[in-house]
PDB file of C-alpha atoms and ligand atoms in Angstrom:
ATOM      1  CA  MET A   1       0.019 -12.797 -16.420  1.00 52.00           C
ATOM      2  CA  SER A   2       1.439 -10.413 -13.570  1.00 70.00           C
ATOM      3  CA  VAL A   3      -0.845  -8.771 -11.349  1.00 90.00           C
ATOM      4  CA  ARG A   4      -0.502  -5.723  -9.499  1.00 96.00           C
ATOM      5  CA  GLU A   5      -3.573  -4.100  -8.423  1.00 97.00           C
ATOM      6  CA  LEU A   6      -4.857  -2.769  -4.531  1.00 98.00           C
ATOM      7  CA  VAL A   7      -8.145  -4.747  -3.423  1.00 98.00           C
ATOM      8  CA  VAL A   8      -9.860  -1.752  -1.268  1.00 98.00           C
ATOM      9  CA  LEU A   9     -11.202  -3.976   1.534  1.00 98.00           C
ATOM     10  CA  GLY A  10     -12.538  -1.156   4.057  1.00 96.00           C
ATOM     11  CA  THR A  11     -12.739   2.730   3.862  1.00 96.00           C
ATOM     12  CA  GLY A  12     -13.954   4.050   7.025  1.00 91.00           C
ATOM     13  CA  SER A  13     -12.433   5.816   9.999  1.00 91.00           C
ATOM     14  CA  GLN A  14     -12.484   5.192  13.278  1.00 90.00           C
ATOM     15  CA  ALA A  15     -15.639   3.780  13.076  1.00 91.00           C
ATOM     16  CA  PRO A  16     -17.430   1.646  10.673  1.00 92.00           C
ATOM     17  CA  SER A  17     -21.195   2.204   9.141  1.00 91.00           C
ATOM     18  CA  ARG A  18     -23.248   0.560   6.778  1.00 92.00           C
ATOM     19  CA  THR A  19     -21.564   1.203   4.184  1.00 91.00           C
ATOM     20  CA  ARG A  20     -17.650   0.880   4.804  1.00 94.00           C
ATOM     21  CA  ASN A  21     -16.195  -1.270   6.509  1.00 93.00           C
ATOM     22  CA  HIS A  22     -13.193  -0.370   8.732  1.00 95.00           C
ATOM     23  CA  ASN A  23      -9.735   0.542   6.727  1.00 93.00           C
ATOM     24  CA  GLY A  24      -8.149  -2.574   5.085  1.00 97.00           C
ATOM     25  CA  TYR A  25      -5.996  -2.724   1.723  1.00 98.00           C
ATOM     26  CA  LEU A  26      -4.113  -5.418  -0.019  1.00 98.00           C
ATOM     27  CA  LEU A  27      -1.553  -4.338  -2.484  1.00 98.00           C
ATOM     28  CA  ARG A  28      -1.143  -7.397  -4.961  1.00 98.00           C
ATOM     29  CA  TRP A  29       2.666  -6.935  -6.771  1.00 96.00           C
ATOM     30  CA  GLU A  30       3.248 -10.375  -8.450  1.00 93.00           C
ATOM     31  CA  SER A  31       3.532 -12.602  -5.573  1.00 93.00           C
ATOM     32  CA  GLU A  32       3.476 -10.420  -2.526  1.00 96.00           C
ATOM     33  CA  GLY A  33       0.317  -9.359  -0.849  1.00 97.00           C
ATOM     34  CA  LEU A  34       0.617  -6.647   1.646  1.00 98.00           C
ATOM     35  CA  LEU A  35      -2.258  -6.330   4.205  1.00 98.00           C
ATOM     36  CA  PHE A  36      -2.049  -2.625   5.374  1.00 98.00           C
ATOM     37  CA  ASP A  37      -3.715  -1.600   8.010  1.00 98.00           C
ATOM     38  CA  PRO A  38      -6.259  -4.345   8.800  1.00 98.00           C
ATOM     39  CA  GLY A  39      -9.514  -3.057  10.506  1.00 97.00           C
ATOM     40  CA  GLU A  40     -12.295  -4.947  12.241  1.00 97.00           C
ATOM     41  CA  GLY A  41     -14.235  -7.287   9.686  1.00 96.00           C
ATOM     42  CA  THR A  42     -10.814  -7.623   7.725  1.00 97.00           C
ATOM     43  CA  GLN A  43     -11.477 -11.684   7.320  1.00 96.00           C
ATOM     44  CA  ARG A  44     -14.820 -10.959   5.599  1.00 97.00           C
ATOM     45  CA  GLN A  45     -13.909  -8.206   3.597  1.00 97.00           C
ATOM     46  CA  LEU A  46     -11.242 -10.915   2.082  1.00 97.00           C
ATOM     47  CA  LEU A  47     -14.280 -13.125   1.362  1.00 97.00           C
ATOM     48  CA  PHE A  48     -16.552 -10.665  -0.655  1.00 97.00           C
ATOM     49  CA  ALA A  49     -13.256  -9.438  -2.674  1.00 97.00           C
ATOM     50  CA  GLY A  50     -12.540 -12.826  -3.372  1.00 97.00           C
ATOM     51  CA  VAL A  51      -8.777 -13.173  -1.947  1.00 96.00           C
ATOM     52  CA  PRO A  52      -7.555 -16.372  -0.205  1.00 96.00           C
ATOM     53  CA  ALA A  53      -6.108 -15.439   3.084  1.00 95.00           C
ATOM     54  CA  SER A  54      -3.073 -17.314   1.564  1.00 96.00           C
ATOM     55  CA  ALA A  55      -2.047 -14.782  -0.931  1.00 97.00           C
ATOM     56  CA  ILE A  56      -1.059 -12.376   2.119  1.00 98.00           C
ATOM     57  CA  THR A  57       2.721 -12.141   2.663  1.00 98.00           C
ATOM     58  CA  ARG A  58       3.200  -9.072   4.365  1.00 98.00           C
ATOM     59  CA  ILE A  59       1.257  -7.574   7.083  1.00 98.00           C
ATOM     60  CA  CYS A  60       2.041  -3.695   7.462  1.00 98.00           C
ATOM     61  CA  LEU A  61       0.500  -1.684  10.146  1.00 98.00           C
ATOM     62  CA  THR A  62       0.960   2.078  10.049  1.00 98.00           C
ATOM     63  CA  HIS A  63       0.030   2.778  13.440  1.00 98.00           C
ATOM     64  CA  PHE A  64      -2.346   1.477  16.509  1.00 98.00           C
ATOM     65  CA  HIS A  65      -5.165   3.036  16.284  1.00 97.00           C
ATOM     66  CA  GLY A  66      -8.073   0.266  16.361  1.00 96.00           C
ATOM     67  CA  ASP A  67      -9.432   0.928  12.726  1.00 96.00           C
ATOM     68  CA  HIS A  68      -5.966   0.146  11.287  1.00 97.00           C
ATOM     69  CA  CYS A  69      -4.927  -3.321  13.151  1.00 98.00           C
ATOM     70  CA  LEU A  70      -8.102  -4.081  15.313  1.00 98.00           C
ATOM     71  CA  GLY A  71      -8.548  -6.777  12.538  1.00 98.00           C
ATOM     72  CA  VAL A  72      -4.756  -8.297  13.245  1.00 98.00           C
ATOM     73  CA  PRO A  73      -6.389 -11.201  15.532  1.00 98.00           C
ATOM     74  CA  GLY A  74      -8.358 -12.356  13.030  1.00 97.00           C
ATOM     75  CA  ILE A  75      -6.282 -12.203   9.940  1.00 98.00           C
ATOM     76  CA  VAL A  76      -3.694 -13.755  12.124  1.00 98.00           C
ATOM     77  CA  GLN A  77      -6.046 -16.794  13.543  1.00 98.00           C
ATOM     78  CA  ARG A  78      -7.423 -17.418   9.645  1.00 97.00           C
ATOM     79  CA  LEU A  79      -3.390 -18.104   8.726  1.00 98.00           C
ATOM     80  CA  SER A  80      -3.836 -21.081  11.041  1.00 97.00           C
ATOM     81  CA  LEU A  81      -6.578 -22.230  10.412  1.00 96.00           C
ATOM     82  CA  ASP A  82      -6.158 -22.088   6.412  1.00 96.00           C
ATOM     83  CA  GLY A  83      -2.497 -23.813   7.094  1.00 95.00           C
ATOM     84  CA  VAL A  84      -0.952 -21.158   5.221  1.00 96.00           C
ATOM     85  CA  ARG A  85       2.907 -22.425   4.590  1.00 94.00           C
ATOM     86  CA  ARG A  86       4.438 -19.575   3.407  1.00 94.00           C
ATOM     87  CA  PRO A  87       6.043 -17.384   6.227  1.00 97.00           C
ATOM     88  CA  VAL A  88       4.147 -14.066   6.782  1.00 98.00           C
ATOM     89  CA  ARG A  89       5.869 -11.133   8.193  1.00 98.00           C
ATOM     90  CA  ALA A  90       4.289  -8.314  10.240  1.00 98.00           C
ATOM     91  CA  HIS A  91       5.665  -4.716  10.379  1.00 98.00           C
ATOM     92  CA  TYR A  92       4.319  -2.543  12.912  1.00 98.00           C
ATOM     93  CA  PRO A  93       6.291   0.599  15.036  1.00 98.00           C
ATOM     94  CA  ALA A  94       8.015  -0.573  17.605  1.00 98.00           C
ATOM     95  CA  SER A  95       6.515   1.805  20.162  1.00 97.00           C
ATOM     96  CA  GLY A  96       3.201  -0.527  20.075  1.00 98.00           C
ATOM     97  CA  SER A  97       5.064  -4.307  20.477  1.00 98.00           C
ATOM     98  CA  ASP A  98       3.025  -4.900  23.552  1.00 98.00           C
ATOM     99  CA  PHE A  99      -0.305  -3.974  21.802  1.00 98.00           C
ATOM    100  CA  PHE A 100       1.003  -6.265  18.746  1.00 98.00           C
ATOM    101  CA  ALA A 101       1.397  -8.839  21.193  1.00 98.00           C
ATOM    102  CA  ARG A 102      -1.867  -9.227  22.550  1.00 98.00           C
ATOM    103  CA  LEU A 103      -3.609  -8.726  18.662  1.00 98.00           C
ATOM    104  CA  ARG A 104      -1.581 -11.795  17.918  1.00 98.00           C
ATOM    105  CA  TYR A 105      -2.112 -14.183  20.663  1.00 98.00           C
ATOM    106  CA  ALA A 106      -5.697 -12.277  21.656  1.00 97.00           C
ATOM    107  CA  SER A 107      -7.578 -15.370  21.976  1.00 97.00           C
ATOM    108  CA  ALA A 108      -7.238 -19.198  21.638  1.00 97.00           C
ATOM    109  CA  PHE A 109      -6.022 -20.935  18.618  1.00 97.00           C
ATOM    110  CA  HIS A 110      -3.943 -23.937  17.138  1.00 97.00           C
ATOM    111  CA  GLU A 111      -1.256 -21.598  15.639  1.00 97.00           C
ATOM    112  CA  VAL A 112       0.310 -23.307  12.390  1.00 96.00           C
ATOM    113  CA  ALA A 113       1.277 -20.417  10.562  1.00 97.00           C
ATOM    114  CA  GLU A 114       4.264 -19.244  11.095  1.00 97.00           C
ATOM    115  CA  VAL A 115       4.154 -15.148  11.764  1.00 98.00           C
ATOM    116  CA  VAL A 116       7.720 -13.484  11.445  1.00 98.00           C
ATOM    117  CA  GLU A 117       7.505 -10.068  13.289  1.00 98.00           C
ATOM    118  CA  GLU A 118       9.643  -7.066  12.581  1.00 98.00           C
ATOM    119  CA  PRO A 119       9.027  -3.907  14.511  1.00 98.00           C
ATOM    120  CA  ILE A 120       9.655  -1.233  12.844  1.00 98.00           C
ATOM    121  CA  GLU A 121      12.359   0.670  14.456  1.00 97.00           C
ATOM    122  CA  ALA A 122      13.838   3.609  12.174  1.00 97.00           C
ATOM    123  CA  GLU A 123      13.115   5.052   8.708  1.00 98.00           C
ATOM    124  CA  GLY A 124      14.332   3.714   5.937  1.00 98.00           C
ATOM    125  CA  THR A 125      14.444  -0.011   4.187  1.00 98.00           C
ATOM    126  CA  LEU A 126      12.234  -2.961   5.431  1.00 97.00           C
ATOM    127  CA  ALA A 127      12.721  -6.017   3.259  1.00 97.00           C
ATOM    128  CA  THR A 128      14.219  -6.433  -0.660  1.00 97.00           C
ATOM    129  CA  GLY A 129      12.928  -9.185  -2.929  1.00 94.00           C
ATOM    130  CA  PRO A 130      11.928  -9.897  -6.099  1.00 91.00           C
ATOM    131  CA  PHE A 131       9.473  -6.513  -5.695  1.00 93.00           C
ATOM    132  CA  GLY A 132      12.182  -4.279  -4.915  1.00 95.00           C
ATOM    133  CA  GLN A 133      12.515  -2.120  -1.689  1.00 97.00           C
ATOM    134  CA  LEU A 134       9.921  -1.758   0.618  1.00 98.00           C
ATOM    135  CA  ARG A 135      10.675   1.590   3.185  1.00 98.00           C
ATOM    136  CA  VAL A 136       8.862   3.760   5.763  1.00 98.00           C
ATOM    137  CA  ARG A 137       8.906   7.110   6.367  1.00 98.00           C
ATOM    138  CA  ARG A 138       7.673   8.537  10.345  1.00 98.00           C
ATOM    139  CA  LEU A 139       4.653  10.107   9.974  1.00 98.00           C
ATOM    140  CA  ASP A 140       3.170  12.709  12.167  1.00 97.00           C
ATOM    141  CA  HIS A 141      -0.123  11.961  14.476  1.00 97.00           C
ATOM    142  CA  PRO A 142      -0.995  11.607  17.989  1.00 96.00           C
ATOM    143  CA  VAL A 143       0.748   7.783  18.015  1.00 97.00           C
ATOM    144  CA  GLU A 144       3.524   6.678  16.285  1.00 97.00           C
ATOM    145  CA  ALA A 145       3.134   6.548  12.809  1.00 98.00           C
ATOM    146  CA  PHE A 146       4.895   5.069   9.882  1.00 98.00           C
ATOM    147  CA  GLY A 147       4.214   5.444   6.250  1.00 98.00           C
ATOM    148  CA  TYR A 148       5.117   2.777   3.677  1.00 98.00           C
ATOM    149  CA  GLN A 149       6.568   3.044   0.222  1.00 98.00           C
ATOM    150  CA  LEU A 150       6.946   0.079  -2.349  1.00 98.00           C
ATOM    151  CA  VAL A 151       9.566   0.973  -4.609  1.00 97.00           C
ATOM    152  CA  GLU A 152      10.777  -1.594  -7.834  1.00 96.00           C
ATOM    153  CA  ALA A 153      14.367  -1.185  -9.025  1.00 92.00           C
ATOM    154  CA  ASP A 154      14.412   0.370 -12.147  1.00 91.00           C
ATOM    155  CA  GLY A 155      15.135  -1.952 -15.042  1.00 88.00           C
ATOM    156  CA  ARG A 156      15.138  -2.527 -18.880  1.00 89.00           C
ATOM    157  CA  ARG A 157      13.068  -3.170 -21.632  1.00 89.00           C
ATOM    158  CA  MET A 158      13.690  -5.191 -24.598  1.00 91.00           C
ATOM    159  CA  VAL A 159      12.802  -3.962 -27.769  1.00 94.00           C
ATOM    160  CA  PRO A 160      11.610  -6.656 -30.270  1.00 93.00           C
ATOM    161  CA  GLU A 161      12.983  -4.064 -33.414  1.00 94.00           C
ATOM    162  CA  LEU A 162      16.665  -3.937 -31.959  1.00 94.00           C
ATOM    163  CA  LEU A 163      16.536  -7.433 -31.416  1.00 94.00           C
ATOM    164  CA  ALA A 164      15.493  -8.074 -34.724  1.00 93.00           C
ATOM    165  CA  ARG A 165      18.454  -6.488 -36.291  1.00 93.00           C
ATOM    166  CA  HIS A 166      21.029  -7.955 -33.771  1.00 93.00           C
ATOM    167  CA  GLY A 167      19.651 -11.334 -34.629  1.00 91.00           C
ATOM    168  CA  VAL A 168      19.195 -11.933 -31.645  1.00 92.00           C
ATOM    169  CA  SER A 169      15.830 -14.499 -30.649  1.00 91.00           C
ATOM    170  CA  GLY A 170      14.330 -17.162 -28.627  1.00 92.00           C
ATOM    171  CA  PRO A 171      16.491 -17.770 -25.733  1.00 92.00           C
ATOM    172  CA  ASP A 172      19.107 -15.856 -26.088  1.00 91.00           C
ATOM    173  CA  VAL A 173      16.910 -13.491 -25.802  1.00 91.00           C
ATOM    174  CA  GLY A 174      17.031 -14.627 -22.074  1.00 89.00           C
ATOM    175  CA  GLU A 175      20.930 -15.013 -21.979  1.00 90.00           C
ATOM    176  CA  LEU A 176      21.454 -11.540 -22.690  1.00 91.00           C
ATOM    177  CA  GLN A 177      19.134  -9.914 -20.078  1.00 87.00           C
ATOM    178  CA  ARG A 178      21.354 -12.706 -17.851  1.00 87.00           C
ATOM    179  CA  THR A 179      24.840 -11.496 -19.030  1.00 90.00           C
ATOM    180  CA  GLY A 180      24.130  -8.253 -20.045  1.00 89.00           C
ATOM    181  CA  ASN A 181      26.455  -9.262 -23.504  1.00 89.00           C
ATOM    182  CA  LEU A 182      26.312 -12.358 -25.712  1.00 88.00           C
ATOM    183  CA  ARG A 183      28.598 -12.600 -29.325  1.00 88.00           C
ATOM    184  CA  GLY A 184      29.064  -8.685 -28.904  1.00 90.00           C
ATOM    185  CA  VAL A 185      25.144  -7.246 -29.104  1.00 92.00           C
ATOM    186  CA  SER A 186      25.659  -5.719 -25.931  1.00 92.00           C
ATOM    187  CA  LEU A 187      22.106  -4.882 -24.024  1.00 93.00           C
ATOM    188  CA  ALA A 188      22.306  -1.634 -23.779  1.00 91.00           C
ATOM    189  CA  GLU A 189      22.036  -2.073 -27.741  1.00 92.00           C
ATOM    190  CA  VAL A 190      18.844  -3.691 -27.614  1.00 93.00           C
ATOM    191  CA  SER A 191      17.045  -2.663 -24.677  1.00 93.00           C
ATOM    192  CA  VAL A 192      15.733   0.894 -23.263  1.00 93.00           C
ATOM    193  CA  HIS A 193      15.785   2.001 -19.648  1.00 92.00           C
ATOM    194  CA  ARG A 194      12.485   1.245 -17.752  1.00 91.00           C
ATOM    195  CA  PRO A 195      11.731   2.874 -14.823  1.00 91.00           C
ATOM    196  CA  GLY A 196      10.642   0.943 -11.681  1.00 94.00           C
ATOM    197  CA  GLN A 197       7.169   1.146 -10.997  1.00 96.00           C
ATOM    198  CA  ARG A 198       6.396   2.789  -7.596  1.00 97.00           C
ATOM    199  CA  PHE A 199       3.332   2.516  -4.684  1.00 98.00           C
ATOM    200  CA  ALA A 200       2.824   4.551  -1.371  1.00 98.00           C
ATOM    201  CA  PHE A 201       0.338   4.165   1.574  1.00 98.00           C
ATOM    202  CA  VAL A 202      -0.243   7.780   3.727  1.00 98.00           C
ATOM    203  CA  MET A 203      -2.420   6.967   6.696  1.00 97.00           C
ATOM    204  CA  ASP A 204      -3.583   9.163   9.381  1.00 96.00           C
ATOM    205  CA  THR A 205      -1.468  12.298   9.245  1.00 98.00           C
ATOM    206  CA  ARG A 206      -0.639  15.976   9.319  1.00 97.00           C
ATOM    207  CA  LEU A 207       1.428  17.066   6.506  1.00 97.00           C
ATOM    208  CA  CYS A 208       4.670  16.612   6.601  1.00 98.00           C
ATOM    209  CA  ASP A 209       8.055  15.857   5.324  1.00 98.00           C
ATOM    210  CA  GLY A 210       7.546  12.258   5.592  1.00 98.00           C
ATOM    211  CA  VAL A 211       4.166  12.733   3.234  1.00 98.00           C
ATOM    212  CA  PHE A 212       5.912  14.332   0.132  1.00 98.00           C
ATOM    213  CA  ALA A 213       8.653  11.999   0.498  1.00 98.00           C
ATOM    214  CA  LEU A 214       6.647   8.485   0.134  1.00 98.00           C
ATOM    215  CA  ALA A 215       4.684  10.012  -2.205  1.00 98.00           C
ATOM    216  CA  GLU A 216       7.166  10.912  -4.367  1.00 98.00           C
ATOM    217  CA  GLY A 217       6.928   9.977  -8.054  1.00 97.00           C
ATOM    218  CA  ALA A 218       4.180   7.320  -6.746  1.00 98.00           C
ATOM    219  CA  ASP A 219       2.261   5.444  -9.825  1.00 98.00           C
ATOM    220  CA  LEU A 220      -0.191   4.648  -7.118  1.00 98.00           C
ATOM    221  CA  LEU A 221      -1.049   6.428  -3.862  1.00 98.00           C
ATOM    222  CA  VAL A 222      -3.413   5.624  -1.210  1.00 98.00           C
ATOM    223  CA  ILE A 223      -3.346   8.301   0.784  1.00 98.00           C
ATOM    224  CA  GLU A 224      -5.877   9.374   4.188  1.00 97.00           C
ATOM    225  CA  SER A 225      -8.505  12.366   3.592  1.00 97.00           C
ATOM    226  CA  THR A 226      -9.992  11.952   6.606  1.00 96.00           C
ATOM    227  CA  PHE A 227     -11.368  15.589   6.159  1.00 97.00           C
ATOM    228  CA  LEU A 228     -12.473  18.153   3.496  1.00 97.00           C
ATOM    229  CA  ALA A 229     -10.897  21.604   3.936  1.00 96.00           C
ATOM    230  CA  GLU A 230     -14.053  23.111   5.375  1.00 97.00           C
ATOM    231  CA  ASP A 231     -12.961  21.249   8.571  1.00 96.00           C
ATOM    232  CA  SER A 232      -9.290  21.634   8.236  1.00 95.00           C
ATOM    233  CA  ALA A 233      -9.381  22.857  12.004  1.00 96.00           C
ATOM    234  CA  LEU A 234     -10.209  19.303  13.277  1.00 96.00           C
ATOM    235  CA  ALA A 235      -8.114  17.916  10.763  1.00 96.00           C
ATOM    236  CA  SER A 236      -4.934  19.367  11.777  1.00 94.00           C
ATOM    237  CA  GLU A 237      -6.240  18.830  15.569  1.00 95.00           C
ATOM    238  CA  TYR A 238      -6.350  15.278  15.257  1.00 95.00           C
ATOM    239  CA  GLY A 239      -3.559  14.755  13.159  1.00 96.00           C
ATOM    240  CA  HIS A 240      -5.708  13.534   9.672  1.00 97.00           C
ATOM    241  CA  LEU A 241      -5.252  15.594   6.368  1.00 97.00           C
ATOM    242  CA  THR A 242      -8.091  17.420   4.006  1.00 98.00           C
ATOM    243  CA  ALA A 243      -8.805  16.033   0.340  1.00 98.00           C
ATOM    244  CA  ALA A 244      -7.455  19.004  -0.439  1.00 98.00           C
ATOM    245  CA  GLN A 245      -4.440  18.918   1.224  1.00 98.00           C
ATOM    246  CA  ALA A 246      -4.175  14.695  -0.331  1.00 98.00           C
ATOM    247  CA  GLY A 247      -4.441  16.785  -3.734  1.00 98.00           C
ATOM    248  CA  ARG A 248      -2.130  19.091  -3.354  1.00 98.00           C
ATOM    249  CA  VAL A 249      -0.058  16.143  -1.983  1.00 98.00           C
ATOM    250  CA  ALA A 250      -0.485  14.342  -5.303  1.00 98.00           C
ATOM    251  CA  ALA A 251       0.156  17.454  -7.805  1.00 98.00           C
ATOM    252  CA  GLU A 252       3.587  18.131  -5.816  1.00 98.00           C
ATOM    253  CA  CYS A 253       4.952  14.772  -6.042  1.00 98.00           C
ATOM    254  CA  GLY A 254       4.144  13.712  -9.420  1.00 97.00           C
ATOM    255  CA  VAL A 255       1.316  11.163  -8.539  1.00 98.00           C
ATOM    256  CA  ARG A 256      -0.353   9.116 -11.831  1.00 98.00           C
ATOM    257  CA  THR A 257      -3.120   7.816  -9.796  1.00 98.00           C
ATOM    258  CA  LEU A 258      -4.390   8.945  -6.099  1.00 98.00           C
ATOM    259  CA  VAL A 259      -6.931   6.798  -4.262  1.00 98.00           C
ATOM    260  CA  LEU A 260      -8.508   8.739  -1.607  1.00 98.00           C
ATOM    261  CA  THR A 261     -10.210   6.999   1.810  1.00 97.00           C
ATOM    262  CA  HIS A 262     -10.341   6.756   5.256  1.00 96.00           C
ATOM    263  CA  PHE A 263     -13.553   9.074   5.569  1.00 96.00           C
ATOM    264  CA  SER A 264     -15.017  10.573   8.496  1.00 94.00           C
ATOM    265  CA  GLN A 265     -18.545   9.240   9.118  1.00 91.00           C
ATOM    266  CA  ARG A 266     -19.635  13.328   8.887  1.00 93.00           C
ATOM    267  CA  TYR A 267     -19.560  13.010   5.389  1.00 94.00           C
ATOM    268  CA  THR A 268     -22.568  11.627   3.369  1.00 90.00           C
ATOM    269  CA  GLU A 269     -21.155  12.699  -0.516  1.00 93.00           C
ATOM    270  CA  PRO A 270     -18.103  11.011  -1.356  1.00 94.00           C
ATOM    271  CA  ASN A 271     -18.167  13.014  -4.592  1.00 96.00           C
ATOM    272  CA  ARG A 272     -16.859  16.339  -2.334  1.00 97.00           C
ATOM    273  CA  PHE A 273     -13.332  14.489  -1.841  1.00 97.00           C
ATOM    274  CA  HIS A 274     -12.532  14.451  -5.469  1.00 98.00           C
ATOM    275  CA  ASP A 275     -13.847  17.658  -6.208  1.00 98.00           C
ATOM    276  CA  GLU A 276     -11.826  18.982  -3.810  1.00 98.00           C
ATOM    277  CA  ALA A 277      -8.748  17.188  -4.569  1.00 98.00           C
ATOM    278  CA  ALA A 278      -9.331  17.592  -8.439  1.00 98.00           C
ATOM    279  CA  GLU A 279      -9.254  21.377  -8.061  1.00 98.00           C
ATOM    280  CA  VAL A 280      -5.208  21.030  -7.091  1.00 97.00           C
ATOM    281  CA  PHE A 281      -4.487  17.839  -9.244  1.00 98.00           C
ATOM    282  CA  ASP A 282      -5.240  16.934 -12.640  1.00 97.00           C
ATOM    283  CA  GLY A 283      -4.511  13.385 -12.978  1.00 97.00           C
ATOM    284  CA  LYS A 284      -6.813   9.956 -12.057  1.00 98.00           C
ATOM    285  CA  ILE A 285      -8.703  10.083  -8.649  1.00 98.00           C
ATOM    286  CA  VAL A 286     -10.402   7.329  -6.886  1.00 98.00           C
ATOM    287  CA  VAL A 287     -12.752   8.011  -4.375  1.00 97.00           C
ATOM    288  CA  ALA A 288     -12.315   4.635  -3.172  1.00 97.00           C
ATOM    289  CA  GLU A 289     -15.395   2.472  -1.929  1.00 96.00           C
ATOM    290  CA  ASP A 290     -14.852  -0.949  -0.315  1.00 97.00           C
ATOM    291  CA  LEU A 291     -14.305  -3.715  -2.526  1.00 97.00           C
ATOM    292  CA  THR A 292     -12.967  -1.020  -5.241  1.00 95.00           C
ATOM    293  CA  ARG A 293     -10.317  -2.427  -7.030  1.00 97.00           C
ATOM    294  CA  VAL A 294      -7.447  -0.135  -9.024  1.00 97.00           C
ATOM    295  CA  ALA A 295      -4.881  -1.213 -11.147  1.00 96.00           C
ATOM    296  CA  VAL A 296      -1.483  -0.235 -10.642  1.00 95.00           C
ATOM    297  CA  PRO A 297      -1.469   2.489 -14.093  1.00 93.00           C
ATOM    298  CA  LYS A 298      -0.390   0.663 -16.746  1.00 88.00           C
ATOM    299  CA  ARG A 299       4.541   1.723 -17.509  1.00 81.00           C
ATOM    300  CA  ARG A 300       4.864   5.246 -19.257  1.00 74.00           C
TER     301      ARG A 300
HETATM  302 ZN1   ZN B 401      -5.260   7.217  13.411  1.00 92.36          ZN
END
């Protein structure tokens, strides 16, 4: 069975606490494993989550504040320790190349795994594959930051009743899918349009065009809500969002499942983030806890 789920590894901003590890998120999308913003302790959180380092196919950094990248040394060395064979791509803002070089070679180790650096120079599409397209947009934070979007191509879903009506069965179904036509029966006659799924990852930022572009039509949106609206002046000063703003983004962009995370330690009641976002967004809201797993919602 295909797996599309978010494994939350850490949810705390700035510094880890007793209940929240530094940031870290693994998106499992069939054979891809996108590790977003690994903060300190990510290697151990993967262990608690029961996910092997070999599941990682890409490391995606939004920016180079420590809570979003201090886990890179441990992860990079673990890939080699485990002898991971497939190349792991690393995406990060190109302006932080010196930081990445230091994180990657932070201490002595025997380098076996292949980490292929693909620094982000500009907005656009970073990669294309069976998963669709991996795209980035600029965010608004005191240091250069990019948010990520995974966009699956639209496809077609075969309808069993229509297949039966046209006498298509067994291996012929695959043949028709590949060729688009089989003995006078076209793909359109036996299938319906299937919209591709979308995932968006929006970390440290003020509200800006990039936030809305990334969140547009997302089945699953992971977004920082460092602050509550009562501290919106702080959010704006330090380049962050409030839960109310995150809820507004989800509502305006037609998001289905909203995951709030990256919480300031000043707050002790996580429900307040939920309640604030729920005032403007009536879809599903998950207030992320460490080791939460969130399924990409089923297709409509
Ligand atoms: Zn930051």
